[in-house]
Short mmCIF file of C-alpha atoms in Angstrom, two decimals:
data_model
loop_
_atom_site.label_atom_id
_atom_site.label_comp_id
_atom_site.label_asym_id
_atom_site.label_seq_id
_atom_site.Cartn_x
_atom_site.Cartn_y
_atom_site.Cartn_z
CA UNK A 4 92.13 -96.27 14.67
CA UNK A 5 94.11 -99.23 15.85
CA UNK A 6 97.15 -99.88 14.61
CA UNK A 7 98.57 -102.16 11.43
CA UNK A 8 100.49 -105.18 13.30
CA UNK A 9 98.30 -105.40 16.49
CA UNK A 10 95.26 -108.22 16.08
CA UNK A 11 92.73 -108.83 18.39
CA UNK A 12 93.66 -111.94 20.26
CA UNK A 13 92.31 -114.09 18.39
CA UNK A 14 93.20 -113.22 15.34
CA UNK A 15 97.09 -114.32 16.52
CA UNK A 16 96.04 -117.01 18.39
CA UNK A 17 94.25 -118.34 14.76
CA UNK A 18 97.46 -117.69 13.05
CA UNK A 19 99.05 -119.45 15.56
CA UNK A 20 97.15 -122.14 16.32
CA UNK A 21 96.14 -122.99 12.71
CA UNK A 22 98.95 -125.61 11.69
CA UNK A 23 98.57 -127.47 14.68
CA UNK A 24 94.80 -127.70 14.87
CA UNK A 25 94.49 -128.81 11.15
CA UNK A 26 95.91 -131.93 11.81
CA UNK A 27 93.48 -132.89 14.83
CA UNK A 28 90.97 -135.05 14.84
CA UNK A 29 87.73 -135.32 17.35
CA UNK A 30 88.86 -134.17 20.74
CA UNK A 31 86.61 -134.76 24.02
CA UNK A 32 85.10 -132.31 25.71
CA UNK A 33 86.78 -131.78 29.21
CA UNK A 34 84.94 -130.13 32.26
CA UNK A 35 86.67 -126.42 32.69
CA UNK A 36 87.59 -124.71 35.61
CA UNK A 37 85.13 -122.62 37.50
CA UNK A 38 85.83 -118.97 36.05
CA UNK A 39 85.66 -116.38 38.49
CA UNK A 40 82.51 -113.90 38.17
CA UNK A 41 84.61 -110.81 36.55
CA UNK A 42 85.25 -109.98 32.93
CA UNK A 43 86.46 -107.13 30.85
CA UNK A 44 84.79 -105.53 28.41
CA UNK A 45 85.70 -104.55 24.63
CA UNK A 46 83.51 -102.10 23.02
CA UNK A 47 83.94 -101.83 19.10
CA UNK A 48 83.23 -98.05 17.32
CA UNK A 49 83.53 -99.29 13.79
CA UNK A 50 83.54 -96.10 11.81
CA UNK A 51 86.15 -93.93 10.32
CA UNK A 52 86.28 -90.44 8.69
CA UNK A 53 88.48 -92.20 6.14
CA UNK A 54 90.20 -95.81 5.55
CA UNK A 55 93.60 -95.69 5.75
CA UNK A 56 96.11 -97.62 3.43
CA UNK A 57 96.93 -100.41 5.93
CA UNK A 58 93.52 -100.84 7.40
CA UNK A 59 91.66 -104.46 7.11
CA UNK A 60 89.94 -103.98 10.22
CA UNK A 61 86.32 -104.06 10.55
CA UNK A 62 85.72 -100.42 10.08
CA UNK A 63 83.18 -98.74 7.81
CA UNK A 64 83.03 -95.06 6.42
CA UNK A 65 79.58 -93.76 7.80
CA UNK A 66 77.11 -92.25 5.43
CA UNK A 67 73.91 -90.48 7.51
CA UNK A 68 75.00 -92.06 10.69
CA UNK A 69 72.25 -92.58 13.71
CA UNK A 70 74.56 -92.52 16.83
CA UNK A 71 71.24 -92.87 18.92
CA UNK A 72 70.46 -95.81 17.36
CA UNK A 73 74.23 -97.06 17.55
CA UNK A 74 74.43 -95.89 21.33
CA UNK A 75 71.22 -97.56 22.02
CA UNK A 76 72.23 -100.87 20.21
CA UNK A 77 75.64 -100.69 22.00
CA UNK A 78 73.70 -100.23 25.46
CA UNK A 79 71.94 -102.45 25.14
CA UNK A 80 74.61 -105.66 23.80
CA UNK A 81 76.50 -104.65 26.69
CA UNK A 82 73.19 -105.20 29.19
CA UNK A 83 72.70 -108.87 27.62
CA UNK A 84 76.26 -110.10 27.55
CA UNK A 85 76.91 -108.94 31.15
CA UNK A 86 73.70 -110.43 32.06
CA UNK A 87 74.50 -113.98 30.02
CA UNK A 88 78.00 -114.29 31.58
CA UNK A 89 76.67 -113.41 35.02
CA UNK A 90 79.72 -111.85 36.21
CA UNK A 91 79.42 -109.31 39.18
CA UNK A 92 82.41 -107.12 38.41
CA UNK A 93 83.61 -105.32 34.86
CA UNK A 94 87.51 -104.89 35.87
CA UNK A 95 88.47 -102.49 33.11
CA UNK A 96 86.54 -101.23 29.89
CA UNK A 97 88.24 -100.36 26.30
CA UNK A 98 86.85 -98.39 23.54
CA UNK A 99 88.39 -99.17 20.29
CA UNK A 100 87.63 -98.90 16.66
CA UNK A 101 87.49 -98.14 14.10
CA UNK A 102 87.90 -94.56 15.66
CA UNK A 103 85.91 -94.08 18.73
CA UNK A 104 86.84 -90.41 19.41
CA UNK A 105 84.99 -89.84 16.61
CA UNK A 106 81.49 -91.13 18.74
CA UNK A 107 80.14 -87.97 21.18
CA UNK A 108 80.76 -88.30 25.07
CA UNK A 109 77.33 -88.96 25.27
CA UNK A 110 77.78 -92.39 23.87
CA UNK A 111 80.67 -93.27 26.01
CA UNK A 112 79.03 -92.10 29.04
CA UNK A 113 75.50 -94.16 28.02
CA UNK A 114 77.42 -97.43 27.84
CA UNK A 115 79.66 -96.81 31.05
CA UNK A 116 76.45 -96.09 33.07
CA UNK A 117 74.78 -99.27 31.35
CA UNK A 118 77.32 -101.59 32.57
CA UNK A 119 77.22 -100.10 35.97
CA UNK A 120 73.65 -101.11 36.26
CA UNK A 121 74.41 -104.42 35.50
CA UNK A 122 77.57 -105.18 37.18
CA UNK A 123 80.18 -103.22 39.79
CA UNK A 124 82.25 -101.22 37.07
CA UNK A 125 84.86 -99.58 39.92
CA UNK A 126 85.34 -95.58 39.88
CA UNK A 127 89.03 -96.37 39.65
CA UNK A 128 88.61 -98.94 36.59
CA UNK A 129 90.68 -98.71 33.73
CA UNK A 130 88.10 -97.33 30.70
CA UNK A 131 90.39 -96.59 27.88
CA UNK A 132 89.49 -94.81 24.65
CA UNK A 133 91.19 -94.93 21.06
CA UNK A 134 91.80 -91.39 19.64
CA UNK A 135 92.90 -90.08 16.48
CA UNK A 136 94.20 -86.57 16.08
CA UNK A 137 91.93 -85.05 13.76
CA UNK A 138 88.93 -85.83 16.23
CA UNK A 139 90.73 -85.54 19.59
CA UNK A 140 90.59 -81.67 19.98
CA UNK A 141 90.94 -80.53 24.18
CA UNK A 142 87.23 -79.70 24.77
CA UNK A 143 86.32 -83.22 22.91
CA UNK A 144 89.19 -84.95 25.21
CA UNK A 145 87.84 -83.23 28.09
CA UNK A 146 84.33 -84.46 27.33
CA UNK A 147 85.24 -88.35 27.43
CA UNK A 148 86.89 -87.68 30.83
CA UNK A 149 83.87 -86.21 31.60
CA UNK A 150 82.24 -89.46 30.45
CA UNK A 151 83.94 -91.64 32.30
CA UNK A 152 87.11 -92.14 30.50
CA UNK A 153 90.36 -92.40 32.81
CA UNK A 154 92.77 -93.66 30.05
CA UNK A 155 93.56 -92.65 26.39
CA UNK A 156 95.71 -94.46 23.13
CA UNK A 157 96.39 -91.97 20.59
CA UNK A 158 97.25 -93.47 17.31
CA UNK A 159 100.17 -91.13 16.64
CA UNK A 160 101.50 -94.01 14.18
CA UNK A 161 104.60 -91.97 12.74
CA UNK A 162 106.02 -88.05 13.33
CA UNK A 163 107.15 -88.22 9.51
CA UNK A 164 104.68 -86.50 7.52
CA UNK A 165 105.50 -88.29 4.81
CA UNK A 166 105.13 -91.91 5.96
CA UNK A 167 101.50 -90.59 7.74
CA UNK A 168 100.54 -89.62 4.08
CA UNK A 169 101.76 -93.05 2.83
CA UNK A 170 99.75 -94.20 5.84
CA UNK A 171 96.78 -92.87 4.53
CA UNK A 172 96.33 -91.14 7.79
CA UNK A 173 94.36 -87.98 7.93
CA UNK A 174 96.72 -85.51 10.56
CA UNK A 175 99.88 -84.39 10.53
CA UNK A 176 102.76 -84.81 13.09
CA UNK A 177 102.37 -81.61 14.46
CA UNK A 178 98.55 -82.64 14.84
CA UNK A 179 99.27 -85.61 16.79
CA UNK A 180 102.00 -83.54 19.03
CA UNK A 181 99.45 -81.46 19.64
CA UNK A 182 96.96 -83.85 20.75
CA UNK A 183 99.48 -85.69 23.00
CA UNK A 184 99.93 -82.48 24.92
CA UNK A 185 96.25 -81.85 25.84
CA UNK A 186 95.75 -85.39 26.16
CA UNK A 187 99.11 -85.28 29.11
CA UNK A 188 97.31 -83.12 30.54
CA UNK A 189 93.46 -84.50 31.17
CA UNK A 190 95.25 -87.78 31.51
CA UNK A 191 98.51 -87.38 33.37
CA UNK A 192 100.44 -91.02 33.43
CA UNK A 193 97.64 -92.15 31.25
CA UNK A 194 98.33 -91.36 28.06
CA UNK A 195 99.32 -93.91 25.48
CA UNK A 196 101.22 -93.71 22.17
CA UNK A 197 101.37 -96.29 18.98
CA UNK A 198 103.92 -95.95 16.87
CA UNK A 199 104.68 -98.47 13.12
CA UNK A 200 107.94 -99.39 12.12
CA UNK A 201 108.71 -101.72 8.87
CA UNK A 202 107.48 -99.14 6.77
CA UNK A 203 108.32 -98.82 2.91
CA UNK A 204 111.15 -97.11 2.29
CA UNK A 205 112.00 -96.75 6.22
CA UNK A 206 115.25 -97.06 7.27
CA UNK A 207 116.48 -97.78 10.82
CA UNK A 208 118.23 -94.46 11.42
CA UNK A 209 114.96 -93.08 10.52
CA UNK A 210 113.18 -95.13 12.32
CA UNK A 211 115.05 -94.70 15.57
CA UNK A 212 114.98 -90.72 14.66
CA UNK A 213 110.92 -90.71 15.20
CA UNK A 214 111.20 -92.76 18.40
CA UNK A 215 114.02 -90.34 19.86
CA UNK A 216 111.79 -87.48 19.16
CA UNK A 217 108.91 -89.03 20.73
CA UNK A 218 110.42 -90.60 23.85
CA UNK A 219 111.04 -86.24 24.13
CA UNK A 220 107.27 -85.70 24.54
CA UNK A 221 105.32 -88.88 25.57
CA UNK A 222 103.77 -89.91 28.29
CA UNK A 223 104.44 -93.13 30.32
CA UNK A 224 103.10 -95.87 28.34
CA UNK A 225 104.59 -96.60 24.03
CA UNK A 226 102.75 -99.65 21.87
CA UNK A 227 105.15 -100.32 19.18
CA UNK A 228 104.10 -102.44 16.06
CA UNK A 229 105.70 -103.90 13.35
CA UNK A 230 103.44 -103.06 9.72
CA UNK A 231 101.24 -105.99 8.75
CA UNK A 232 100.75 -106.07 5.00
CA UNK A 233 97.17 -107.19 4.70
CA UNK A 234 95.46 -108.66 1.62
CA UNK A 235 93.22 -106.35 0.21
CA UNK A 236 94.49 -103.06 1.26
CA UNK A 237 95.48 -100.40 -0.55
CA UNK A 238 99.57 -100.56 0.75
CA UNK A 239 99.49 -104.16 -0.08
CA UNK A 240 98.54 -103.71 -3.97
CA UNK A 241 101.17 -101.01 -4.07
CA UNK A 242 103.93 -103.49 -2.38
CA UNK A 243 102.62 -106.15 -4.90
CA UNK A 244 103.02 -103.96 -7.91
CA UNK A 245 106.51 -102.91 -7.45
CA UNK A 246 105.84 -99.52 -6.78
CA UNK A 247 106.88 -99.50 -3.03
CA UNK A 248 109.69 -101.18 -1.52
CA UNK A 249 109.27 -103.56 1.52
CA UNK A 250 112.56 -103.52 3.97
CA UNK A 251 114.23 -106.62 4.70
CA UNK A 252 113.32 -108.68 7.94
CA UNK A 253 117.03 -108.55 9.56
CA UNK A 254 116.44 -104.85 9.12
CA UNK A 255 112.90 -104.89 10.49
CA UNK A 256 114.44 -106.84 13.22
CA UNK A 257 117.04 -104.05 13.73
CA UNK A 258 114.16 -101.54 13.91
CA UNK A 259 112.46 -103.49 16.72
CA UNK A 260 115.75 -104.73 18.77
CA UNK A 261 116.86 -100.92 18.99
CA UNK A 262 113.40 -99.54 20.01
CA UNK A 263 113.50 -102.09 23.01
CA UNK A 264 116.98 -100.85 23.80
CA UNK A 265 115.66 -97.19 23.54
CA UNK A 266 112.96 -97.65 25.98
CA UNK A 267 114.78 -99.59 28.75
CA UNK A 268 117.59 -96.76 28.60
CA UNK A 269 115.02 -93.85 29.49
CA UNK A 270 113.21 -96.28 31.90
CA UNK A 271 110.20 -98.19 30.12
CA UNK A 272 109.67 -101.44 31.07
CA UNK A 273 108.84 -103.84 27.91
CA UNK A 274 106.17 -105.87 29.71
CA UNK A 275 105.24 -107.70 26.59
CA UNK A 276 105.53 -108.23 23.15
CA UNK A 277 104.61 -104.55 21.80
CA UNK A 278 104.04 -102.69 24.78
CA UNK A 279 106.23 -100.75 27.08
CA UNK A 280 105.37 -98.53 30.47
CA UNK A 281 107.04 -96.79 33.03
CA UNK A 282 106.10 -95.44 36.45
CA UNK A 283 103.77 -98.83 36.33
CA UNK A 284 101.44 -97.41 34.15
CA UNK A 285 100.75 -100.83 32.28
CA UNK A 286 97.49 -101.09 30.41
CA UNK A 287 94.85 -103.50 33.05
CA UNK A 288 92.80 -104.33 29.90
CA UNK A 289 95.32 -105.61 27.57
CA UNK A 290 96.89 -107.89 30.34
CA UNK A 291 93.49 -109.13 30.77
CA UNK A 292 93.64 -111.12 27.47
CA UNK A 293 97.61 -112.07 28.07
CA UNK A 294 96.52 -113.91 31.09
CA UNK A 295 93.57 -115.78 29.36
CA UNK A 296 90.99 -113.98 31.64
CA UNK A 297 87.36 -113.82 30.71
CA UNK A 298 86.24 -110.72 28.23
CA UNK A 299 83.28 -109.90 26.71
CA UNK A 300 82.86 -108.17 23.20
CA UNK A 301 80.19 -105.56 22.10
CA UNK A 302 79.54 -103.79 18.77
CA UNK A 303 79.89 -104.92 15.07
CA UNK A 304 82.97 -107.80 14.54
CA UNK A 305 83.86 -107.29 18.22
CA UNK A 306 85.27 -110.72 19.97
CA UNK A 307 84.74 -112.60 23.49
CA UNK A 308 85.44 -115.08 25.56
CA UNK A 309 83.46 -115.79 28.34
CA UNK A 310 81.26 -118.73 30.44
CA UNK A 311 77.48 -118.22 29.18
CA UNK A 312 76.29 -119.01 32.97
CA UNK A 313 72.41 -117.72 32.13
CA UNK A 314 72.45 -120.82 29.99
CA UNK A 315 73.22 -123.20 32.60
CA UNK A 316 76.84 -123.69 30.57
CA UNK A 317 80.26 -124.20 32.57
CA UNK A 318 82.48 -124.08 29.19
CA UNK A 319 84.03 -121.02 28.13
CA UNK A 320 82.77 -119.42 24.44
CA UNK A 321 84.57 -118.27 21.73
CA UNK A 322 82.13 -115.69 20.34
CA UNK A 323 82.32 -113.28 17.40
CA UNK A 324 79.40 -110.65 16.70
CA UNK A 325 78.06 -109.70 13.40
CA UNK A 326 80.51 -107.57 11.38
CA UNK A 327 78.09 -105.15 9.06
CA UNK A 328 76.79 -102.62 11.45
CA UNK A 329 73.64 -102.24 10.02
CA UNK A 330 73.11 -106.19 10.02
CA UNK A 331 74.08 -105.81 13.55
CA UNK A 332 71.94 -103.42 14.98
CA UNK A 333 68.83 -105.21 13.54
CA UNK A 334 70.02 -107.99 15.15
CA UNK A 335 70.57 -106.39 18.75
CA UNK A 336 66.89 -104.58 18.28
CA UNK A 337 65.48 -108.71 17.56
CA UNK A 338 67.60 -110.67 20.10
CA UNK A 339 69.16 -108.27 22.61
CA UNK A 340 72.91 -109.16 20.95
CA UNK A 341 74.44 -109.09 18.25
CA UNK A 342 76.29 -112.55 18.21
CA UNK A 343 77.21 -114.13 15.16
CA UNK A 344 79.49 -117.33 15.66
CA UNK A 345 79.99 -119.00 19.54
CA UNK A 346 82.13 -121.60 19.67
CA UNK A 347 82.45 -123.89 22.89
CA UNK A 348 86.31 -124.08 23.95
CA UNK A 349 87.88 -127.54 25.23
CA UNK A 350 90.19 -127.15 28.45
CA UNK A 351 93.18 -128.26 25.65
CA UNK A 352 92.20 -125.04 23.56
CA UNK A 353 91.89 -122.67 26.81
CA UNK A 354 95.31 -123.68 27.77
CA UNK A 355 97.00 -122.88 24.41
CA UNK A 356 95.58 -119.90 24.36
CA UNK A 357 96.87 -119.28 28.06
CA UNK A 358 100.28 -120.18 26.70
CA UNK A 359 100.49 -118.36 23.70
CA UNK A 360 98.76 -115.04 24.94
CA UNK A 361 100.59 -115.52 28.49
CA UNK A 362 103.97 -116.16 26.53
CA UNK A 363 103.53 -112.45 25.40
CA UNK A 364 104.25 -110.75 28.40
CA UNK A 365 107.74 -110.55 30.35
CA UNK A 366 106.72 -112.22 32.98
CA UNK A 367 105.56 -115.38 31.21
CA UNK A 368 103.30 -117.58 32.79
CA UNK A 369 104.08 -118.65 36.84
CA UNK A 370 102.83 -122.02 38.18
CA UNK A 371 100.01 -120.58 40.26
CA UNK A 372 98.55 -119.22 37.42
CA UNK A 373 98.85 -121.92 34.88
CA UNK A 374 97.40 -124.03 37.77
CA UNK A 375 94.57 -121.99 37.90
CA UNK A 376 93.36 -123.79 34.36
CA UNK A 377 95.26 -126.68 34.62
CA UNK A 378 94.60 -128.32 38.10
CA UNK A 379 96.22 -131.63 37.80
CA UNK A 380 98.30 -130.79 34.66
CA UNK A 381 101.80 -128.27 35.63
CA UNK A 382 103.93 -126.61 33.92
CA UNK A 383 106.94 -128.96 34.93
CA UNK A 384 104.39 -132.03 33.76
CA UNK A 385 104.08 -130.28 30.18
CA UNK A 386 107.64 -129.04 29.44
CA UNK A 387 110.00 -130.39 32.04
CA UNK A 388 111.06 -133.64 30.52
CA UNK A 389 111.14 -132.25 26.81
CA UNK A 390 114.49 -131.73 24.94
CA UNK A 391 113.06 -129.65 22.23
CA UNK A 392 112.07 -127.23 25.27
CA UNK A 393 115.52 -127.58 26.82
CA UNK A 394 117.26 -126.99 23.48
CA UNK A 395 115.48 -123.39 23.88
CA UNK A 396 116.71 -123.25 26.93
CA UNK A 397 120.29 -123.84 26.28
CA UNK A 398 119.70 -121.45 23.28
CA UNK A 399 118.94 -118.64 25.62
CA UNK A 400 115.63 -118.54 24.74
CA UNK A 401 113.24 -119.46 27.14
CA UNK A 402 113.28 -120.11 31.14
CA UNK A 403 111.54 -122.58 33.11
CA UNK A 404 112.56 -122.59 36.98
CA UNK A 405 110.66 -122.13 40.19
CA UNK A 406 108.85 -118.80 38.45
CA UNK A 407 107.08 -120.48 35.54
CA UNK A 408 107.75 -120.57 32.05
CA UNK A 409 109.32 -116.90 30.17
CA UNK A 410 110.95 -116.00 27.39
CA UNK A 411 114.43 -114.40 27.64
CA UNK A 412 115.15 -110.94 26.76
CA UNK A 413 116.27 -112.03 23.40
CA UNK A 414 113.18 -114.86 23.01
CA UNK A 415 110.64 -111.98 23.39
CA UNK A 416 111.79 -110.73 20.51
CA UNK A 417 111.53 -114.09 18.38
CA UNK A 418 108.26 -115.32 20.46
CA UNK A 419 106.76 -116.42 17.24
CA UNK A 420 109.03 -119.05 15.95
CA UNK A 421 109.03 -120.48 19.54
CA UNK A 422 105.16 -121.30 19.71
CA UNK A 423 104.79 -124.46 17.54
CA UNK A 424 107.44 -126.68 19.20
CA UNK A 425 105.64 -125.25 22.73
CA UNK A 426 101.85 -126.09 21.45
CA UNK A 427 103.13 -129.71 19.97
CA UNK A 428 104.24 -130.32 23.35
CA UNK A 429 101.51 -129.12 25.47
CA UNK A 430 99.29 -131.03 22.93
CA UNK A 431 101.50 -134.33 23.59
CA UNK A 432 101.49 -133.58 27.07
CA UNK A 433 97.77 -133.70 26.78
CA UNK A 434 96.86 -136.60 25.16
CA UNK A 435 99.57 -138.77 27.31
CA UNK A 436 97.59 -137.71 30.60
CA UNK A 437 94.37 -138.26 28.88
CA UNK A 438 95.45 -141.82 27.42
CA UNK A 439 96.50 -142.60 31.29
CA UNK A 440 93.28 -141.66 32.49
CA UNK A 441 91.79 -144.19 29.96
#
């Protein structure tokens, strides 16, 4: 299960992006870059033993499930995509869910060996895999190595039994120790933890407590996320109601500021927003989306981005596949995918999602690789002349020098509330260049 606070990509980019688009108008459609002929892959598990109190993901609670037809189905998206994008190398592969330990090795090891027929998957590729505790027992972790699987992300999500029942979550702390030991040892330097803070009734002292204990026993690589109260959910109608309290934000802020500090004192690096490694154990997937690279998206709700090349297309997609699993897989048996929605991306909307994504991670975003979608359009051209970017700057928020463009130690932490000045510009920027090339 993935955790309350983290989104898919573009679920923040929509969030963040929403204000700014509403207000445009018809925008022309300007030839891309040519994307290089590699991709990662996201493959969605979308069922559950149980939903837990947070959850508005697209996960389902399986009744009679056919995980031939599902790993069939699965095998078979991932054949078409790869084949549609035309890209000759799969740099890293991620299983999440929904609860993908809860799928057998044979799955796993069925879709691995499908996307090595169609494009060079590496033996030392990153192919992570989303566990939870209750189905994450040593012979079952030992199968998906067996599989293929070189990387794992346990959802430990709390060591207070008490917040994991307020969770909803189905294993105790203990459990999830227990897990995190076996999993140490199939994948040494490997192993990821998530961990929620904001909870009701959580106080920083507590908070910190859990970490402490944890930093004790993990491995080299800690996703922390702040709780997203989602519509719809079970936690949300008990926040609405009264019945549970929600802590304040300067204290949620606290939570956060002194689990950075935590981390860098015992020697994690906090190479983006909610993610921290040591010993350079940072995860190849997830900095695939920070630095806008090309990824394609199989199973039920699961997202993309790539260049349809089979289709004679040199614009990068937006695509989103059918949510309902059933509806889905009827679907992939007609058409070969699953794909519900594909939306054709302008170079303007590549590069805000460059710069908000790329914004996420310590280093920021360097020339060179801004460059790389913006040929005739730098980073100096964008934000160098601004004084709304310089007033972040002199706030001792955000850096622009002969690196790139970065947030500060102490912007990281308020990355949000920088974004809309930084997309009005690069916007302005924009339409100035194209009005001079009119």
């Amino acid at each position: 299960m993935a955790a309350p606070g983290w989104r898919h990509p573009r679920a923040r980019l929509a969030a963040a992006l929403r204000s700014l688009r509403a207000a445009r108008q018809h925008r022309a459609r300007q030839p891309s870059r040519a994307e290089p002929l590699q991709a990662a892959l996201y493959v969605h598990w979308p069922y559950c033993q149980k939903r837990c109190s947070y959850c508005n993901f697209n996960t389902y609670i399986p009744r009679g499930l056919d995980e031939e037809s599902v790993r069939s189905c699965l095998s078979r998206e991932a054949q078409t995509l790869i084949r549609l994008s035309q890209v000759q190398r799969i740099s890293s592969v991620f299983f999440g869910g929904g609860t993908p330990s809860l799928a057998s090795p044979l799955t796993i090891a069925a879709v691995l060996e499908t996307v090595s027929r169609c494009a060079h998957l590496a033996a030392d590729a990153e192919v992570t895999l989303e566990a939870n505790p209750t189905s994450a027992s040593a012979s079952r972790l030992a199968g998906f190595r067996a599989s293929g699987v070189n990387r794992l992300s346990i959802g430990i999500q709390s060591l207070d039994d008490a917040e994991l029942r307020l969770l909803g979550r189905n294993h105790t702390a203990d459990e999830a120790l227990g897990t995190l030991e076996e999993a140490k040892k199939l994948f040494p330097g490997r192993t990821s933890v998530d961990l929620i803070f904001g909870l009701p009734g959580q106080s920083v002292s507590s908070w910190a407590r859990g970490l402490e204990e944890l930093l004790q026993l993990c491995d080299d690589h800690v996703s922390l996320y702040q709780l997203t109260l989602e519509r719809g959910t079970s936690l949300f109608k008990q926040v609405q109601r009264g019945s549970l309290p929600v802590p304040k934000q300067e204290v949620v802020a606290e939570m956060y500021e002194s689990a950075r500090e935590m981390l860098r004192d015992v020697g994690f690096r906090q190479y983006e927003v909610s993610n921290f490694a040591r010993n350079g154990a940072l995860s190849t997937h997830n900095l695939s989306y920070w630095q806008g690279s090309q990824y394609i998206g199989v199973g039920p709700g699961a997202h993309g981005r790539f260049v349809p090349r089979a289709h004679g297309e040199s614009l990068r997609e937006a695509r989103i596949q059918t949510l309902e699993p059933d509806s889905w897989m009827k679907e992939v048996l007609a058409c070969g995918h699953g794909t519900r929605k594909q939306t054709v991306l302008s170079q303007l909307e590549v590069l805000e999602e460059v710069l908000v994504l790329g914004l996420r991670m310590d280093i920021g975003i360097t020339h060179q690789h801004w460059l790389q979608f913006a040929t005739s359009l730098s980073l100096w051209d964008v934000f160098g002349t601004s004084e709304e970017v310089k007033e972040l700057e002199d706030q001792g928020l955000l850096l622009l020098d002969n690196r790139g463009l970065r947030c500060s130690w102490k912007g990281l932490a308020v990355l949000d509330s920088l974004l809309l000045t930084l997309l009005n510009q690069l916007q302005k920027s924009w339409e100035d260049r194209t009005a001079h090339r009119t």
